[in-house]
Amino acid sequence: TQLLEQSPQFLSIQEGENLTVYCNSSSVFSSLQWYRQEPGEGPVLLVTVVTGGEVKKLKRLTFQFGDARKDSSLHITAAQPGDTGLYLCAGAVHSNYQLIWGAGTKLIIKP
Amino acid sequence: DTAVSQTPKYLVTQMGNDKSIKCEQNLGHDTMYWYKQDSKKFLKIMFSYNNKELIINETVPNRFSPKSPDKAHLNLHINSLELGDSAVYFCASSQDGGTSLYNEQFFGPGTRLTVL
């Protein structure tokens, strides 16, 4: 059974602080996606990383795919209240229609 | 234009009733999904259709029956609703499904089902 362990489950920090969310697995993924979900809405895709070691930046968010394509991290620099939400990672396996989902990280940024 | 839409947004009903949730996507995607998100926010796949053909059918009670009249629509019918069915149900679609490296999914706004 493929699993994607996401940590931490919950994080509450002050505006301006940095944070990192991790997703780890023993399985190799063809790609890994990060989504953000706000209350009352569906998850929205932020980024997809495909190549081992790949780093992608989205403003203050930095996403990294592990060299072996088994893990990924999301780093937020100088967090803002607008970053508050549920962050979900999901791994894709080629020829498998089903994404493997992490349990999510609930992030609260206090002003 | 809304890419993936679901109706209704909220559904409050009594135990034992039958209800349906509708989903439509205008992205031209081939694959559509139903997910259940429980109170702990874990997203659990229920069903997936590719070009109107059922390809994922997870361990879901057979009170739940998906129907895809065409590749832009995927509806979910639930018979004999139970208290434990209370959750948020999300519809999603993807262009490539399992045929590419990506399988990037686009979600609807969700249907919050409350069974009393």
Short mmCIF file of C-alpha atoms in Angstrom, two decimals:
data_model
loop_
_atom_site.label_atom_id
_atom_site.label_comp_id
_atom_site.label_asym_id
_atom_site.label_seq_id
_atom_site.Cartn_x
_atom_site.Cartn_y
_atom_site.Cartn_z
CA THR A 1 0.00 0.00 0.00
CA GLN A 2 1.41 3.36 -1.00
CA LEU A 3 1.41 5.99 1.73
CA LEU A 4 2.38 9.65 1.84
CA GLU A 5 3.12 10.89 5.33
CA GLN A 6 2.67 14.62 5.75
CA SER A 7 3.96 16.62 8.70
CA PRO A 8 3.23 18.57 10.74
CA GLN A 9 -0.53 18.04 10.87
CA PHE A 10 -1.08 21.44 12.40
CA LEU A 11 1.03 24.60 12.54
CA SER A 12 0.17 27.95 14.06
CA ILE A 13 2.80 30.69 13.74
CA GLN A 14 3.13 34.47 13.75
CA GLU A 15 3.16 36.56 10.62
CA GLY A 16 6.70 36.96 9.29
CA GLU A 17 8.00 33.58 10.45
CA ASN A 18 9.26 30.84 8.14
CA LEU A 19 7.94 27.30 8.02
CA THR A 20 8.42 24.00 6.24
CA VAL A 21 5.92 21.23 5.55
CA TYR A 22 7.13 17.76 4.63
CA CYS A 23 5.73 14.84 2.67
CA ASN A 24 7.56 11.52 2.85
CA SER A 25 7.03 8.11 1.35
CA SER A 26 8.85 4.87 0.70
CA SER A 27 7.33 4.85 -2.79
CA VAL A 28 8.64 6.55 -5.90
CA PHE A 29 6.27 8.98 -7.60
CA SER A 30 6.25 10.14 -11.19
CA SER A 31 5.28 13.58 -9.91
CA LEU A 32 4.19 15.24 -6.72
CA GLN A 33 1.63 17.97 -6.38
CA TRP A 34 0.87 20.53 -3.70
CA TYR A 35 -2.63 21.88 -3.21
CA ARG A 36 -4.07 24.52 -0.91
CA GLN A 37 -7.62 24.36 0.37
CA GLU A 38 -9.43 27.26 1.99
CA PRO A 39 -12.52 26.80 4.19
CA GLY A 40 -15.65 26.05 2.17
CA GLU A 41 -13.74 25.49 -1.06
CA GLY A 42 -12.10 22.69 -2.96
CA PRO A 43 -8.32 22.12 -3.10
CA VAL A 44 -6.51 24.26 -5.64
CA LEU A 45 -3.34 23.08 -7.33
CA LEU A 46 -0.29 25.18 -6.44
CA VAL A 47 2.51 23.34 -8.17
CA THR A 48 3.65 20.04 -9.66
CA VAL A 49 7.23 18.81 -9.37
CA VAL A 50 8.39 16.08 -11.67
CA THR A 51 12.17 15.75 -11.74
CA GLY A 52 14.21 14.45 -8.80
CA GLY A 53 15.87 17.40 -7.04
CA GLU A 54 13.59 19.91 -8.76
CA VAL A 55 12.93 23.20 -6.99
CA LYS A 56 10.03 25.47 -7.93
CA LYS A 57 9.21 28.86 -6.50
CA LEU A 58 5.85 30.56 -6.29
CA LYS A 59 6.45 34.00 -4.73
CA ARG A 60 7.32 33.22 -1.09
CA LEU A 61 6.62 29.49 -1.47
CA THR A 62 9.45 27.11 -2.41
CA PHE A 63 8.69 23.52 -3.37
CA GLN A 64 11.31 20.80 -3.60
CA PHE A 65 11.15 17.24 -4.89
CA GLY A 66 13.59 14.80 -3.32
CA ASP A 67 16.38 13.37 -5.47
CA ALA A 68 14.84 9.90 -5.31
CA ARG A 69 11.32 11.26 -5.99
CA LYS A 70 10.02 9.83 -2.72
CA ASP A 71 9.63 13.02 -0.72
CA SER A 72 8.87 16.70 -1.05
CA SER A 73 8.88 19.85 1.02
CA LEU A 74 7.08 23.17 0.97
CA HIS A 75 8.88 26.11 2.53
CA ILE A 76 7.13 29.42 3.15
CA THR A 77 9.24 32.48 3.82
CA ALA A 78 7.85 35.38 5.84
CA ALA A 79 4.40 33.83 6.17
CA GLN A 80 1.38 36.09 5.75
CA PRO A 81 -2.16 35.69 7.12
CA GLY A 82 -3.25 35.07 3.54
CA ASP A 83 -1.20 31.85 3.57
CA THR A 84 -3.61 30.37 6.11
CA GLY A 85 -5.23 27.19 4.84
CA LEU A 86 -4.98 23.43 4.52
CA TYR A 87 -1.98 22.29 2.48
CA LEU A 88 -2.17 18.89 0.83
CA CYS A 89 0.49 16.94 -1.00
CA ALA A 90 -0.41 14.24 -3.51
CA GLY A 91 1.79 11.77 -5.36
CA ALA A 92 1.06 10.55 -8.87
CA VAL A 93 2.10 7.18 -10.21
CA HIS A 94 2.26 6.73 -13.96
CA SER A 95 -0.52 4.51 -15.30
CA ASN A 96 -2.44 4.82 -12.03
CA TYR A 97 -5.50 7.06 -12.05
CA GLN A 98 -5.42 7.39 -8.29
CA LEU A 99 -3.37 10.07 -6.55
CA ILE A 100 -1.84 9.15 -3.19
CA TRP A 101 -2.80 11.92 -0.76
CA GLY A 102 -1.12 13.17 2.38
CA ALA A 103 -3.33 13.82 5.41
CA GLY A 104 -2.85 17.59 5.13
CA THR A 105 -1.25 20.37 7.17
CA LYS A 106 -3.55 22.93 8.68
CA LEU A 107 -1.62 26.20 8.70
CA ILE A 108 -2.68 29.27 10.65
CA ILE A 109 -0.74 32.51 10.33
CA LYS A 110 -1.57 34.96 13.09
CA PRO A 111 -1.29 38.69 12.37
CA ASP B 1 -16.59 30.48 -16.10
CA THR B 2 -16.60 27.82 -13.39
CA ALA B 3 -14.33 24.94 -14.41
CA VAL B 4 -15.79 22.24 -12.13
CA SER B 5 -19.20 22.88 -10.65
CA GLN B 6 -21.23 20.87 -8.18
CA THR B 7 -24.80 21.12 -7.00
CA PRO B 8 -26.03 21.48 -4.40
CA LYS B 9 -23.48 23.26 -2.21
CA TYR B 10 -25.28 22.21 0.96
CA LEU B 11 -27.53 19.20 1.51
CA VAL B 12 -29.30 18.55 4.79
CA THR B 13 -31.46 15.46 4.93
CA GLN B 14 -32.91 12.82 7.17
CA MET B 15 -31.46 9.37 7.69
CA GLY B 16 -32.87 6.84 5.25
CA ASN B 17 -33.48 9.32 2.44
CA ASP B 18 -32.03 9.06 -1.08
CA LYS B 19 -30.16 12.02 -2.53
CA SER B 20 -28.06 12.96 -5.56
CA ILE B 21 -25.15 15.31 -6.12
CA LYS B 22 -24.36 16.55 -9.61
CA CYS B 23 -20.99 17.50 -11.09
CA GLU B 24 -20.06 19.10 -14.38
CA GLN B 25 -16.70 20.11 -15.80
CA ASN B 26 -16.15 22.39 -18.79
CA LEU B 27 -12.39 21.77 -19.06
CA GLY B 28 -12.67 19.04 -21.68
CA HIS B 29 -11.02 16.56 -19.31
CA ASP B 30 -11.28 12.82 -19.78
CA THR B 31 -11.24 11.72 -16.16
CA MET B 32 -13.55 12.62 -13.29
CA TYR B 33 -13.48 11.69 -9.62
CA TRP B 34 -15.56 11.68 -6.47
CA TYR B 35 -13.82 12.21 -3.15
CA LYS B 36 -15.10 12.20 0.41
CA GLN B 37 -13.46 14.56 2.92
CA ASP B 38 -14.17 13.74 6.52
CA SER B 39 -14.02 15.97 9.57
CA LYS B 40 -10.27 15.39 9.84
CA LYS B 41 -9.89 16.77 6.32
CA PHE B 42 -8.51 13.55 4.82
CA LEU B 43 -9.38 13.23 1.12
CA LYS B 44 -10.52 9.73 0.27
CA ILE B 45 -11.07 8.64 -3.33
CA MET B 46 -14.42 6.99 -3.92
CA PHE B 47 -14.80 6.61 -7.66
CA SER B 48 -13.15 7.59 -10.91
CA TYR B 49 -14.47 7.54 -14.46
CA ASN B 50 -12.42 7.84 -17.61
CA ASN B 51 -14.41 8.62 -20.77
CA LYS B 52 -17.60 7.41 -19.04
CA GLU B 53 -16.00 4.15 -17.96
CA LEU B 54 -15.63 3.30 -14.26
CA ILE B 55 -11.95 2.76 -13.47
CA ILE B 56 -11.68 3.25 -9.72
CA ASN B 57 -14.25 1.87 -7.32
CA GLU B 58 -12.83 1.96 -3.82
CA THR B 59 -14.35 0.16 -0.89
CA VAL B 60 -17.50 2.21 -0.77
CA PRO B 61 -20.90 0.91 0.35
CA ASN B 62 -23.03 -0.02 -2.64
CA ARG B 63 -25.56 2.55 -1.43
CA PHE B 64 -23.32 4.94 -3.36
CA SER B 65 -23.76 4.75 -7.11
CA PRO B 66 -21.95 7.01 -9.56
CA LYS B 67 -23.27 7.68 -13.04
CA SER B 68 -21.49 9.37 -15.93
CA PRO B 69 -23.90 10.23 -18.77
CA ASP B 70 -21.04 11.82 -20.73
CA LYS B 71 -17.44 12.68 -20.04
CA ALA B 72 -18.33 16.17 -18.80
CA HIS B 73 -20.70 14.94 -16.10
CA LEU B 74 -20.35 12.64 -13.12
CA ASN B 75 -23.22 12.35 -10.67
CA LEU B 76 -23.35 10.59 -7.32
CA HIS B 77 -26.51 9.00 -6.01
CA ILE B 78 -26.72 7.87 -2.41
CA ASN B 79 -29.45 5.55 -1.16
CA SER B 80 -30.61 5.05 2.42
CA LEU B 81 -28.45 7.80 3.86
CA GLU B 82 -26.76 7.10 7.19
CA LEU B 83 -25.35 9.41 9.84
CA GLY B 84 -21.81 8.37 8.89
CA ASP B 85 -22.32 9.66 5.36
CA SER B 86 -22.12 13.22 6.68
CA ALA B 87 -19.03 14.77 5.08
CA VAL B 88 -17.97 17.09 2.29
CA TYR B 89 -18.03 15.44 -1.13
CA PHE B 90 -15.76 16.79 -3.85
CA CYS B 91 -15.88 16.23 -7.55
CA ALA B 92 -12.64 16.63 -9.50
CA SER B 93 -11.40 16.22 -13.03
CA SER B 94 -8.05 15.73 -14.73
CA GLN B 95 -6.85 15.83 -18.31
CA ASP B 96 -4.65 12.82 -18.36
CA GLY B 97 -5.85 10.55 -15.58
CA GLY B 98 -3.38 7.74 -15.34
CA THR B 99 -1.85 8.17 -18.75
CA SER B 100 0.65 10.87 -17.88
CA LEU B 101 3.16 11.74 -15.20
CA TYR B 102 0.99 14.47 -13.78
CA ASN B 103 -2.69 13.67 -13.18
CA GLU B 104 -3.22 17.25 -11.99
CA GLN B 105 -6.72 17.51 -10.59
CA PHE B 106 -9.19 20.37 -10.59
CA PHE B 107 -11.77 20.35 -7.84
CA GLY B 108 -15.31 21.59 -7.52
CA PRO B 109 -16.38 23.68 -4.51
CA GLY B 110 -17.70 20.68 -2.61
CA THR B 111 -21.10 19.56 -1.34
CA ARG B 112 -21.50 19.55 2.42
CA LEU B 113 -23.86 16.69 3.25
CA THR B 114 -25.42 16.58 6.70
CA VAL B 115 -27.51 13.56 7.63
CA LEU B 116 -29.76 14.08 10.64
#
